[in-house]
Coordinates of C-alpha atoms in Angstrom, one line a residue:
Chain I
M1 CA 0.0 0.0 0.0
P2 CA 1.3 3.5 -0.8
D3 CA 2.3 5.8 2.0
P4 CA -0.7 7.7 3.2
N5 CA 1.2 10.7 4.1
A6 CA 2.8 11.3 0.7
P7 CA 1.3 14.0 -1.4
P8 CA -1.1 12.6 -3.9
L9 CA 0.1 12.0 -7.5
L10 CA -3.0 13.7 -8.9
Q11 CA -4.9 16.4 -7.2
V12 CA -7.9 17.9 -8.9
S13 CA -9.5 20.8 -7.1
D14 CA -12.6 22.8 -7.9
L15 CA -12.5 21.9 -11.6
A16 CA -15.2 23.5 -13.7
I17 CA -15.3 23.1 -17.5
E18 CA -17.8 24.7 -19.8
F19 CA -18.8 24.1 -23.4
A20 CA -19.7 27.4 -25.1
S21 CA -21.9 27.7 -28.0
P22 CA -23.6 30.9 -29.5
E23 CA -26.9 30.0 -27.9
R24 CA -25.8 28.8 -24.5
T25 CA -23.1 27.7 -22.3
I26 CA -23.2 24.2 -20.8
R27 CA -21.3 23.4 -17.6
A28 CA -20.2 19.9 -18.2
V29 CA -18.0 19.7 -15.0
D30 CA -19.0 21.8 -12.1
G31 CA -16.5 22.3 -9.3
I32 CA -15.2 18.9 -8.7
S33 CA -12.3 17.8 -6.4
F34 CA -10.7 14.5 -5.9
S35 CA -7.2 13.1 -5.4
L36 CA -5.4 10.0 -6.4
A37 CA -2.3 8.5 -4.7
S38 CA 0.4 6.8 -6.6
G39 CA -0.2 3.1 -7.1
S40 CA -3.8 3.3 -6.3
T41 CA -7.0 3.1 -8.3
L42 CA -9.8 5.5 -8.5
A43 CA -13.1 4.8 -10.3
V44 CA -15.2 7.6 -11.6
V45 CA -18.7 6.3 -12.1
G46 CA -21.6 8.0 -13.7
E47 CA -24.1 7.9 -16.5
S48 CA -23.8 9.3 -20.0
G49 CA -23.4 13.1 -19.9
S50 CA -22.4 13.1 -16.2
G51 CA -19.0 14.7 -17.1
K52 CA -16.8 11.7 -16.3
S53 CA -15.2 11.5 -19.7
V54 CA -14.7 15.3 -19.9
T55 CA -13.0 15.1 -16.6
A56 CA -10.7 12.3 -17.8
L57 CA -9.9 14.2 -21.1
S58 CA -9.3 17.4 -19.2
L59 CA -6.4 15.9 -17.3
A60 CA -4.1 16.0 -20.3
R61 CA -5.9 19.0 -21.8
L62 CA -7.4 16.9 -24.6
L63 CA -10.6 18.8 -24.9
P64 CA -11.0 20.8 -28.1
S65 CA -10.9 24.5 -27.2
P66 CA -13.2 26.2 -28.3
P67 CA -15.8 25.1 -27.4
A68 CA -14.5 23.7 -24.2
R69 CA -13.2 26.1 -21.6
V70 CA -11.8 25.6 -18.2
R71 CA -13.7 28.0 -15.9
S72 CA -11.8 27.4 -12.7
G73 CA -9.8 24.9 -10.8
K74 CA -6.4 23.2 -10.8
I75 CA -5.1 19.9 -11.9
V76 CA -1.9 19.2 -10.1
F77 CA 0.0 16.3 -11.3
D78 CA 3.2 15.4 -9.3
G79 CA 3.5 18.9 -8.1
T80 CA 2.8 20.7 -11.5
D81 CA -0.4 22.4 -12.5
L82 CA -1.1 20.9 -15.9
L83 CA -3.7 23.6 -16.7
T84 CA -1.0 26.4 -16.8
L85 CA 1.7 24.3 -18.6
P86 CA 2.6 25.4 -22.1
E87 CA 1.5 23.0 -24.9
A88 CA 5.1 21.9 -25.7
A89 CA 5.9 21.1 -22.1
L90 CA 2.6 19.3 -21.8
R91 CA 3.5 16.9 -24.6
H92 CA 6.2 15.6 -22.4
Y93 CA 3.5 14.5 -19.9
R94 CA 1.2 13.0 -22.5
G95 CA 2.1 9.4 -23.0
G96 CA 5.2 9.8 -21.0
R97 CA 3.8 10.2 -17.6
I98 CA 0.0 10.1 -18.2
A99 CA -1.1 7.5 -20.7
Y100 CA -4.6 6.8 -22.0
V101 CA -6.6 3.8 -23.0
F102 CA -9.8 4.6 -24.8
Q103 CA -13.2 3.0 -25.2
E104 CA -13.0 2.0 -28.9
P105 CA -9.8 -0.1 -29.6
S106 CA -10.7 -0.5 -33.3
T107 CA -10.4 3.2 -34.0
S108 CA -7.7 4.0 -31.5
L109 CA -5.0 2.5 -33.6
N110 CA -4.1 4.1 -36.9
P111 CA -5.4 1.6 -39.6
V112 CA -2.5 2.3 -42.0
F113 CA 0.3 1.5 -39.7
S114 CA 1.5 -1.6 -38.2
V115 CA 1.7 -2.3 -34.5
A116 CA 5.5 -2.1 -34.7
F117 CA 5.3 1.5 -36.1
Q118 CA 2.8 2.7 -33.5
L119 CA 4.7 1.2 -30.6
S120 CA 8.1 2.3 -31.9
E121 CA 6.7 6.0 -32.3
A122 CA 5.6 6.0 -28.7
M123 CA 9.0 4.8 -27.6
A124 CA 10.9 7.2 -29.8
L125 CA 9.2 9.9 -28.0
H126 CA 9.3 8.9 -24.4
R127 CA 11.8 6.1 -24.1
R128 CA 15.0 7.4 -25.6
D129 CA 16.9 5.1 -23.3
L130 CA 15.5 1.9 -25.1
T131 CA 18.1 0.9 -27.7
D132 CA 16.3 -2.1 -29.0
R133 CA 12.8 -0.9 -29.6
R134 CA 11.7 -4.2 -31.3
A135 CA 12.7 -6.3 -28.2
A136 CA 11.1 -3.8 -25.9
G137 CA 7.9 -3.6 -28.0
V138 CA 7.6 -7.4 -28.2
A139 CA 8.3 -7.7 -24.5
A140 CA 5.5 -5.1 -23.9
L141 CA 3.1 -7.1 -26.1
S142 CA 3.8 -10.3 -24.1
E143 CA 3.4 -8.4 -20.9
V144 CA -0.2 -7.6 -21.9
G145 CA -0.9 -11.3 -22.5
I146 CA -0.6 -11.5 -26.2
R147 CA 0.3 -15.1 -27.1
D148 CA 2.3 -14.6 -30.2
P149 CA 3.9 -11.2 -29.6
E150 CA 6.3 -11.5 -32.6
R151 CA 3.5 -11.9 -35.0
C152 CA 1.4 -9.2 -33.4
W153 CA 4.3 -6.9 -33.6
K154 CA 4.2 -7.2 -37.4
S155 CA 0.4 -7.0 -37.7
Y156 CA -1.8 -4.2 -38.8
P157 CA -4.7 -3.2 -36.6
H158 CA -7.3 -4.8 -38.8
E159 CA -5.7 -8.2 -38.5
L160 CA -6.3 -8.2 -34.7
S161 CA -9.5 -8.9 -32.7
G162 CA -11.0 -6.2 -30.5
G163 CA -9.5 -7.6 -27.4
M164 CA -6.1 -7.9 -29.0
Q165 CA -6.3 -4.2 -30.2
Q166 CA -7.2 -3.1 -26.7
R167 CA -4.2 -5.1 -25.4
V168 CA -2.0 -3.4 -27.9
M169 CA -3.3 0.0 -26.8
I170 CA -2.5 -1.0 -23.2
A171 CA 1.0 -2.1 -24.3
M172 CA 1.5 1.2 -25.9
A173 CA 0.6 3.0 -22.8
L174 CA 2.7 0.6 -20.7
V175 CA 5.8 0.7 -22.7
C176 CA 6.5 4.3 -21.7
R177 CA 6.1 3.5 -18.0
P178 CA 3.6 6.2 -17.1
Q179 CA 2.8 7.1 -13.5
L180 CA -0.9 7.4 -14.3
L181 CA -3.0 5.4 -16.7
V182 CA -6.3 6.9 -17.5
A183 CA -8.7 4.2 -18.8
D184 CA -11.8 5.8 -20.3
E185 CA -14.4 2.9 -20.4
P186 CA -11.7 0.5 -21.6
T187 CA -14.0 -2.4 -21.7
T188 CA -17.3 -1.0 -23.0
A189 CA -16.7 -2.0 -26.6
L190 CA -15.6 -5.6 -25.7
D191 CA -17.6 -8.6 -24.9
V192 CA -18.1 -9.8 -21.3
T193 CA -15.3 -12.5 -21.2
I194 CA -12.8 -10.1 -22.7
Q195 CA -13.9 -7.4 -20.3
A196 CA -12.8 -9.6 -17.4
Q197 CA -9.5 -10.4 -19.0
I198 CA -8.7 -6.7 -19.7
L199 CA -9.6 -5.7 -16.1
N200 CA -7.4 -8.6 -14.7
L201 CA -4.7 -7.3 -16.9
L202 CA -5.0 -3.8 -15.7
R203 CA -5.0 -5.0 -12.1
E204 CA -1.9 -7.0 -12.7
I205 CA 0.1 -4.3 -14.3
R206 CA -0.9 -1.9 -11.7
S207 CA 0.6 -4.1 -8.9
R208 CA 3.7 -4.9 -11.1
F209 CA 4.6 -1.4 -12.2
G210 CA 3.0 0.5 -9.3
M211 CA 1.2 3.0 -11.6
A212 CA -2.0 4.8 -10.5
I213 CA -5.1 4.1 -12.6
L214 CA -8.1 6.4 -13.1
L215 CA -10.9 4.2 -14.4
I216 CA -13.9 5.9 -16.0
T217 CA -16.9 3.7 -16.2
H218 CA -20.7 3.7 -16.1
N219 CA -20.7 0.1 -14.7
F220 CA -20.7 -0.4 -11.0
G221 CA -20.1 -4.0 -11.6
L222 CA -16.4 -3.3 -12.7
V223 CA -15.7 -1.2 -9.7
K224 CA -15.9 -3.8 -7.0
G225 CA -12.6 -5.5 -6.4
F226 CA -10.8 -3.2 -8.8
A227 CA -10.9 0.3 -7.5
D228 CA -9.7 1.5 -4.1
H229 CA -11.8 4.7 -4.2
V230 CA -14.9 5.6 -6.1
V231 CA -16.2 8.9 -7.2
V232 CA -19.8 9.1 -8.3
M233 CA -20.6 11.9 -10.7
F234 CA -24.0 13.2 -11.6
R235 CA -24.8 16.2 -13.9
G236 CA -21.2 17.5 -13.7
K237 CA -21.0 17.3 -9.9
I238 CA -19.5 14.8 -7.5
V239 CA -22.4 13.5 -5.4
E240 CA -20.5 11.0 -3.4
Q241 CA -17.0 9.7 -2.9
G242 CA -15.3 7.3 -0.6
P243 CA -13.5 3.9 -0.3
T244 CA -15.1 1.4 -2.6
D245 CA -16.2 -1.2 -0.1
S246 CA -17.9 1.2 2.3
L247 CA -19.5 3.2 -0.6
L248 CA -20.9 0.1 -2.2
A249 CA -22.0 -1.4 1.2
S250 CA -23.9 1.8 2.3
P251 CA -24.4 4.3 -0.5
R252 CA -25.7 7.5 1.1
H253 CA -26.7 9.6 -2.0
P254 CA -30.0 8.7 -3.6
Y255 CA -28.4 8.7 -7.1
T256 CA -25.7 6.3 -5.9
Q257 CA -28.4 4.1 -4.5
A258 CA -30.4 4.2 -7.7
L259 CA -27.3 3.5 -9.8
I260 CA -26.3 0.6 -7.7
A261 CA -29.8 -0.8 -7.9
C262 CA -29.5 -0.7 -11.7
V263 CA -26.8 -3.4 -11.8
P264 CA -28.5 -6.7 -12.7
R265 CA -27.4 -9.7 -10.9
L266 CA -27.1 -13.2 -12.1
G267 CA -29.8 -15.6 -10.8
E268 CA -32.2 -12.8 -10.1
S269 CA -35.6 -13.4 -11.5
K270 CA -37.0 -10.0 -12.3
K271 CA -39.3 -9.4 -15.1
R272 CA -38.0 -5.8 -15.8
L273 CA -34.6 -4.4 -15.1
T274 CA -34.4 -1.6 -12.6
T275 CA -34.1 1.9 -14.2
I276 CA -33.6 5.3 -12.5
D277 CA -36.8 7.4 -12.1
Y278 CA -35.4 10.9 -12.6
D279 CA -38.6 12.6 -11.6
K280 CA -38.5 10.9 -8.2
L281 CA -34.8 11.6 -8.0
D282 CA -35.3 15.4 -8.9
A283 CA -37.9 15.6 -6.2
L284 CA -35.6 14.0 -3.6
L285 CA -32.6 16.3 -4.6
S286 CA -34.5 19.6 -4.8
P287 CA -34.5 21.5 -1.6
A288 CA -38.1 21.4 -0.6
Chain U
M1 CA -10.6 2.3 -43.3
N2 CA -8.9 0.5 -46.1
P3 CA -6.5 -2.3 -45.4
V4 CA -5.5 -2.4 -49.0
L5 CA -3.1 0.4 -48.6
T6 CA -1.3 -1.2 -45.7
K7 CA 0.3 -3.5 -48.2
R8 CA 1.7 -1.0 -50.5
S9 CA 3.4 -3.3 -53.0
G10 CA 0.2 -5.3 -53.4
L11 CA -1.6 -2.2 -54.8
W12 CA 0.0 -2.0 -58.2
Q13 CA 0.0 -5.8 -58.5
Q14 CA -3.8 -5.7 -57.9
V15 CA -4.1 -2.9 -60.5
I16 CA -2.1 -4.8 -63.1
A17 CA -4.1 -8.0 -62.3
R18 CA -7.2 -6.3 -63.7
P19 CA -7.4 -6.2 -67.6
Q20 CA -8.5 -2.6 -67.6
G21 CA -5.8 -1.6 -65.1
A22 CA -3.1 -3.4 -67.1
L23 CA -4.4 -1.7 -70.3
A24 CA -4.4 1.7 -68.7
L25 CA -1.0 1.3 -67.3
G26 CA 0.4 -0.1 -70.5
L27 CA -1.0 2.7 -72.6
L28 CA 0.2 5.4 -70.2
G29 CA 3.6 3.7 -69.9
F30 CA 3.9 3.7 -73.7
L31 CA 2.8 7.3 -74.0
Y32 CA 5.2 8.5 -71.5
L33 CA 8.1 6.6 -73.0
C34 CA 7.3 8.1 -76.3
A35 CA 7.4 11.6 -74.8
L36 CA 10.5 10.8 -73.0
F37 CA 12.4 9.6 -76.0
A38 CA 10.6 12.0 -78.5
P39 CA 13.9 13.4 -80.0
L40 CA 15.1 9.9 -80.7
L41 CA 11.9 8.6 -82.1
A42 CA 11.1 11.7 -84.2
P43 CA 12.8 11.8 -87.5
Y44 CA 12.6 15.6 -87.6
G45 CA 12.6 18.5 -85.2
P46 CA 9.3 20.1 -84.2
G47 CA 10.0 23.2 -86.2
D48 CA 11.6 21.7 -89.3
Q49 CA 9.7 23.0 -92.3
D50 CA 9.6 21.9 -95.9
L51 CA 7.7 24.7 -97.8
Q52 CA 7.7 22.4 -100.9
K53 CA 5.6 19.8 -99.1
P54 CA 2.6 21.4 -97.3
Y55 CA -0.3 19.1 -96.4
H56 CA 1.7 16.1 -97.5
P57 CA -0.4 12.9 -96.8
P58 CA 1.0 10.1 -94.8
T59 CA 3.5 8.2 -96.8
G60 CA 2.8 4.7 -98.1
F61 CA 5.3 1.9 -97.6
T62 CA 6.7 -0.6 -100.1
W63 CA 9.4 -3.3 -100.2
T64 CA 12.4 -2.9 -102.4
Q65 CA 15.6 -5.0 -102.7
D66 CA 17.2 -2.6 -100.2
G67 CA 14.5 -3.3 -97.7
L68 CA 11.5 -1.3 -96.4
A69 CA 11.1 1.9 -98.3
V70 CA 8.6 4.8 -98.6
R71 CA 6.9 5.9 -101.7
L72 CA 7.7 9.3 -103.1
Y73 CA 5.0 11.8 -104.0
E74 CA 4.6 14.7 -106.3
N75 CA 2.3 17.7 -105.8
A76 CA -0.1 17.5 -108.8
D77 CA -1.9 20.6 -107.8
P78 CA -0.1 23.0 -105.4
T79 CA -3.3 25.0 -104.8
Q80 CA -5.2 21.9 -103.7
A81 CA -2.2 20.1 -102.2
L82 CA -3.1 17.1 -104.3
Y83 CA -0.2 14.6 -103.9
R84 CA 0.2 11.6 -106.2
P85 CA 2.7 8.8 -105.6
I86 CA 5.3 8.7 -108.4
P87 CA 5.2 5.2 -109.7
G88 CA 8.4 3.3 -109.1
K89 CA 10.2 6.0 -107.1
T90 CA 11.0 5.2 -103.5
A91 CA 13.4 6.1 -100.7
T92 CA 14.8 3.4 -98.5
I93 CA 14.3 3.8 -94.7
H94 CA 17.6 4.0 -92.8
W95 CA 17.7 2.8 -89.2
F96 CA 19.5 5.1 -86.8
P97 CA 20.7 7.6 -89.3
A98 CA 22.5 10.8 -88.2
G99 CA 20.2 13.8 -88.3
H100 CA 19.9 17.1 -86.5
P101 CA 21.6 17.2 -83.2
Y102 CA 19.7 17.2 -80.0
R103 CA 20.1 16.3 -76.3
L104 CA 18.4 13.2 -75.0
F105 CA 16.7 13.9 -71.6
G106 CA 18.2 17.4 -72.0
L107 CA 21.6 16.0 -71.2
L108 CA 23.1 13.5 -73.6
P109 CA 24.2 15.0 -76.9
C110 CA 23.1 12.8 -79.7
R111 CA 22.6 12.9 -83.4
R112 CA 21.0 9.5 -84.1
H113 CA 17.3 9.1 -84.8
L114 CA 15.3 5.9 -84.8
F115 CA 14.6 6.0 -88.6
G116 CA 14.8 8.4 -91.5
V117 CA 15.2 8.7 -95.2
E118 CA 18.0 10.2 -97.3
P119 CA 17.5 14.0 -97.4
P120 CA 16.0 15.9 -99.3
Q121 CA 13.4 13.1 -99.4
K122 CA 11.1 13.0 -96.5
I123 CA 9.2 10.4 -94.5
Y124 CA 5.8 11.6 -93.2
L125 CA 4.3 8.8 -91.0
L126 CA 1.3 11.0 -90.2
G127 CA 1.6 13.6 -93.0
S128 CA 2.7 17.1 -92.9
D129 CA 1.0 20.4 -91.8
S130 CA 0.7 23.7 -93.7
T131 CA 4.3 24.5 -93.6
G132 CA 5.5 21.0 -94.4
R133 CA 6.3 20.1 -90.8
D134 CA 6.1 16.4 -89.9
V135 CA 3.0 15.8 -87.9
F136 CA 4.4 12.6 -86.3
S137 CA 7.5 14.4 -85.0
R138 CA 5.4 17.3 -83.7
L139 CA 3.0 14.8 -82.0
L140 CA 5.9 13.3 -80.1
Y141 CA 7.3 16.7 -79.1
G142 CA 3.9 17.9 -78.3
A143 CA 3.4 14.9 -76.0
Q144 CA 6.2 16.2 -73.8
V145 CA 4.2 19.4 -73.1
S146 CA 0.8 17.8 -73.0
L147 CA 1.7 14.9 -70.9
S148 CA 4.0 16.6 -68.4
I149 CA 1.6 19.5 -67.8
G150 CA -0.9 17.1 -66.2
L151 CA 1.7 15.6 -63.8
I152 CA 3.2 18.9 -62.7
G153 CA -0.2 20.6 -62.5
I154 CA -1.7 17.9 -60.3
S155 CA 1.3 17.9 -58.1
I156 CA 1.0 21.6 -57.5
S157 CA -2.8 21.7 -57.0
L158 CA -2.9 18.6 -54.8
G159 CA 0.1 19.9 -52.8
V160 CA -1.6 23.2 -52.2
G161 CA -5.0 21.5 -51.6
L162 CA -3.4 19.1 -49.2
I163 CA -1.7 21.9 -47.2
A164 CA -4.7 24.2 -47.2
G165 CA -7.4 21.6 -46.8
G166 CA -5.4 19.5 -44.3
L167 CA -4.6 22.5 -42.0
A168 CA -8.1 23.7 -42.3
G169 CA -9.7 20.4 -41.4
Y170 CA -7.2 19.8 -38.5
F171 CA -7.1 23.2 -36.9
G172 CA -10.4 24.5 -37.9
G173 CA -11.3 28.0 -36.6
W174 CA -10.6 31.2 -38.6
F175 CA -8.1 29.4 -40.9
D176 CA -10.8 26.9 -41.9
S177 CA -13.2 29.7 -42.7
L178 CA -10.6 31.6 -44.7
V179 CA -9.6 28.6 -46.8
M180 CA -13.2 27.5 -47.4
R181 CA -14.5 31.0 -48.3
T182 CA -11.6 31.4 -50.7
T183 CA -12.3 28.1 -52.5
E184 CA -15.9 29.1 -52.7
L185 CA -15.0 32.3 -54.3
L186 CA -12.7 30.5 -56.8
M187 CA -15.3 27.9 -57.6
A188 CA -18.1 30.6 -58.1
I189 CA -16.2 32.0 -61.1
P190 CA -16.7 30.1 -64.3
G191 CA -13.5 28.3 -65.1
L192 CA -12.8 29.3 -68.7
Y193 CA -13.4 33.0 -68.0
L194 CA -11.0 32.9 -65.1
L195 CA -8.6 31.1 -67.3
L196 CA -8.8 33.7 -70.0
A197 CA -8.6 36.6 -67.5
L198 CA -5.5 35.2 -65.8
R199 CA -3.9 34.5 -69.0
G200 CA -4.8 37.9 -70.3
A201 CA -3.5 39.5 -67.1
F202 CA 0.1 38.4 -68.0
A203 CA 1.9 39.8 -71.0
S204 CA 2.1 37.6 -74.1
Q205 CA 5.6 38.3 -74.9
F206 CA 6.9 35.4 -72.8
G207 CA 9.2 32.8 -74.2
S208 CA 7.7 29.3 -74.6
G209 CA 9.2 28.0 -71.5
E210 CA 7.8 30.7 -69.4
V211 CA 4.3 30.3 -71.1
Y212 CA 4.4 26.6 -70.1
L213 CA 5.1 27.5 -66.5
L214 CA 2.4 30.1 -66.6
I215 CA -0.2 27.7 -68.0
V216 CA 0.7 25.1 -65.2
V217 CA 0.3 27.7 -62.5
I218 CA -3.0 29.0 -63.9
L219 CA -4.4 25.5 -64.2
S220 CA -3.2 24.6 -60.7
F221 CA -4.6 27.8 -59.3
L222 CA -8.0 26.9 -60.6
G223 CA -7.7 23.2 -59.6
W224 CA -6.6 23.3 -56.0
S225 CA -9.9 24.4 -54.5
G226 CA -11.8 21.3 -55.3
A227 CA -9.0 19.1 -53.8
A228 CA -8.8 21.3 -50.7
R229 CA -12.5 21.0 -50.0
V230 CA -12.5 17.2 -50.2
I231 CA -9.2 16.9 -48.2
R232 CA -10.6 19.2 -45.6
G233 CA -13.7 17.0 -45.3
L234 CA -11.6 13.9 -45.0
T235 CA -9.2 15.4 -42.4
L236 CA -12.3 16.5 -40.4
S237 CA -13.7 13.0 -40.3
L238 CA -10.2 11.5 -39.6
R239 CA -9.7 14.1 -36.9
A240 CA -12.7 12.7 -35.1
Q241 CA -11.3 9.1 -35.0
T242 CA -9.9 8.1 -31.7
F243 CA -6.4 7.2 -33.2
V244 CA -5.8 10.9 -33.6
E245 CA -6.7 11.5 -29.9
A246 CA -4.5 8.4 -29.1
A247 CA -1.7 10.2 -31.0
I248 CA -2.2 13.3 -29.2
V249 CA -2.1 11.6 -25.9
T250 CA 1.1 9.8 -26.9
G251 CA 2.6 13.3 -27.0
L252 CA 2.9 13.8 -30.7
S253 CA 3.2 17.3 -32.1
P254 CA 0.3 18.5 -34.3
W255 CA 2.7 18.5 -37.3
R256 CA 3.7 15.0 -36.9
I257 CA 0.2 13.9 -36.4
L258 CA -0.8 15.6 -39.7
W259 CA 2.2 14.4 -41.6
R260 CA 2.7 10.9 -40.3
H261 CA -0.8 9.8 -39.2
L262 CA -3.4 11.7 -41.3
L263 CA -1.5 11.9 -44.6
P264 CA -1.1 8.2 -45.1
N265 CA -4.8 7.8 -44.4
L266 CA -5.5 10.3 -47.2
A267 CA -3.1 8.6 -49.6
S268 CA -5.8 6.4 -51.1
Y269 CA -7.9 9.4 -51.9
L270 CA -5.0 11.4 -53.3
L271 CA -4.0 8.6 -55.6
V272 CA -7.5 8.2 -57.1
A273 CA -8.0 12.0 -57.2
A274 CA -4.7 12.5 -59.0
A275 CA -5.4 9.8 -61.6
L276 CA -8.9 11.2 -62.3
S277 CA -7.9 14.9 -62.4
I278 CA -4.8 14.7 -64.7
P279 CA -7.1 14.6 -67.8
G280 CA -8.5 18.0 -66.7
Y281 CA -5.1 19.5 -66.9
I282 CA -4.3 17.9 -70.3
L283 CA -7.7 19.1 -71.7
G284 CA -7.1 22.5 -70.1
E285 CA -3.8 22.9 -71.8
A286 CA -5.3 21.7 -75.1
A287 CA -8.2 24.3 -74.7
L288 CA -5.8 27.2 -73.9
S289 CA -3.6 26.3 -76.8
F290 CA -6.6 25.8 -79.1
L291 CA -7.7 29.2 -78.2
G292 CA -4.3 30.6 -79.1
I293 CA -3.3 31.6 -75.6
G294 CA -1.3 28.5 -74.5
I295 CA 1.8 27.1 -76.0
Q296 CA 3.1 29.3 -78.7
E297 CA 4.6 28.4 -82.2
P298 CA 7.0 27.0 -83.0
S299 CA 6.8 24.9 -80.0
A300 CA 4.4 21.9 -80.3
S301 CA 1.5 20.8 -78.1
W302 CA -1.5 18.8 -78.9
G303 CA -3.9 21.6 -78.4
L304 CA -1.9 23.9 -80.5
M305 CA -1.8 21.3 -83.4
L306 CA -5.5 20.9 -83.2
A307 CA -5.9 24.7 -83.5
Q308 CA -4.1 24.5 -86.8
A309 CA -6.5 21.8 -88.0
Q310 CA -9.4 24.2 -87.8
E311 CA -8.3 26.1 -90.9
M312 CA -10.9 26.1 -93.6
K313 CA -8.5 24.4 -96.1
V314 CA -8.1 21.5 -93.8
F315 CA -11.9 21.0 -93.7
M316 CA -12.4 21.5 -97.4
C317 CA -9.6 19.1 -98.5
N318 CA -10.2 16.5 -95.8
F319 CA -6.7 16.5 -94.4
W320 CA -7.7 13.9 -91.8
W321 CA -4.1 13.4 -90.4
L322 CA -4.1 16.8 -88.8
L323 CA -6.6 15.5 -86.3
S324 CA -4.2 12.8 -84.9
P325 CA -3.5 15.0 -81.9
G326 CA -7.1 14.7 -81.0
A327 CA -6.8 11.0 -81.1
A328 CA -3.8 11.3 -78.8
V329 CA -5.7 13.4 -76.3
F330 CA -8.5 11.0 -76.4
V331 CA -6.4 8.0 -75.7
T332 CA -4.5 9.6 -72.9
V333 CA -7.5 10.9 -71.2
A334 CA -9.3 7.6 -71.5
A335 CA -6.2 5.8 -70.1
F336 CA -6.0 8.1 -67.1
N337 CA -9.7 7.7 -66.4
L338 CA -9.5 3.9 -66.7
L339 CA -6.5 3.9 -64.3
G340 CA -8.4 6.1 -61.8
D341 CA -11.4 3.9 -61.9
T342 CA -9.3 0.8 -61.5
L343 CA -7.4 2.3 -58.6
R344 CA -10.6 3.3 -56.9
D345 CA -11.9 -0.2 -57.4
V346 CA -8.9 -1.7 -55.7
I347 CA -8.7 0.8 -52.9
D348 CA -12.3 1.3 -52.1
P349 CA -14.4 -1.7 -52.8
H350 CA -17.6 0.2 -51.8
F351 CA -17.5 2.2 -55.0
R352 CA -16.7 -0.7 -57.2
T353 CA -17.9 -0.1 -60.7
S354 CA -17.0 -3.5 -62.3
D355 CA -17.5 -7.0 -61.1
R356 CA -13.9 -7.7 -60.4

């Protein structure tokens, strides 16, 4: 376990992000704060449009601006405020210290280049120390559980299955030995058995390389047994956060309770799946 | 996207494997080789006149004891250019005779030509024009202008279109608006008027080399807007793909992303677009020269040669051989279109026009 007194690797405070259009301005993220210690895992859970992906993308300033605009707040990573960093300096962080794994592996890899090219490119940028990129790349591919890494190294993205592509993306992230891995719904596009494998893989590499993971998901089912802490987002705000076990055992916020109730369980004989009744929720949330 | 381009060597093999692709490549290869070796293949220079033999018909061949020979003709009625073969009089064809000096590829000094006859007799494979110049020789020299103008023109206009459209699509914002409004402005003006106006804006006392460059620049100036618009659209759609985001989070600079990640994805479009737009440049040059504001005498180009074929005398006396540049333009344009269609079939099976 990491030292509890050490300063957190990532400290987000009072972050607010707006999307401006001529008609109106939408506040996608509204004053959120959370922190993440090195070597630990934080899951950000919420429904579509709750601002979780915007939060994830804002960490490396990936949001297109305009229309996105950071209204207020700080994102301090390892003692540096990423929001005030010039673009050129930020590039050193992207990939090198903060790596991303996206939802859709099939479009995350450039279709016209081989795995070898794309992995080498990442290494050329952030791992100048590696002299034998091929060996390092093949090693990374085998670390992410690809059975025939030599062949995969020479493959083009369309020759790989979705699970393999996602493993290649993780290998690309891993090969630069980042301190933080942001996984934005890494399993959503994959089928259930592959989901479990990818999560196991992420768990394994976290303990092996000691990197922190920020997992963005809408699925409470993934959180249990994977994340140390959970942040629940709803309409751009954090409604509840805390250690995973206690939060799952006794959710306090009505939205968290509703969200947890929505996760179907095997063996449960229900005619209809539970959904969130937003009218009821709004009535509960509005100060009477 | 298209997995075909990931195996680059396979692309041309697949094109050749199709009959229409092999035909198109074969024709184009032949035409460009002819243009490249024009001074060697042509028995005469493009400006060599023989005022005694205007509108000479294509010469007939015959066998003599010395080998292959051409018939000799006499001008029965100089006002009508009515040539009759002189019975029994021939001139033997010599292979690789010494003729007027030239430089092959502009470098190697050389005097030899592929074939010829003993001066002052002449061999006219495709007849002669109003001043007795060999149409076949002029066709070959004209091919150098007409065929190269397409390649150079498309390189410039696709290059400009790629830079303008690519940057507009990638960065968006005010630059995007500027580029798009400019292309709209250019496209709103009827092409031929703009062409004439641009040509008229420059003085006409240029040398032939300068005129050639001027035509290329004018044609490219008109041509880049269409390419820029399509490339901008493609870049916009590629920009939204996650792999661009993945490249950004890897820490790549915008230039490297544009150059190394987006450009290769555009390659298939560029290749097809190039093959399908080259005919436009060839026809554009022909149109300009036909109107008398393109390549100037005594240089040769296919359009200029066709312009000479519109004289009344040519119509009245049915000098059909003066229309041979038209056939050359037709074959070239058809071959490029065939190549473009085949390339598109190979690269993008969704738009397949044939069964194979």
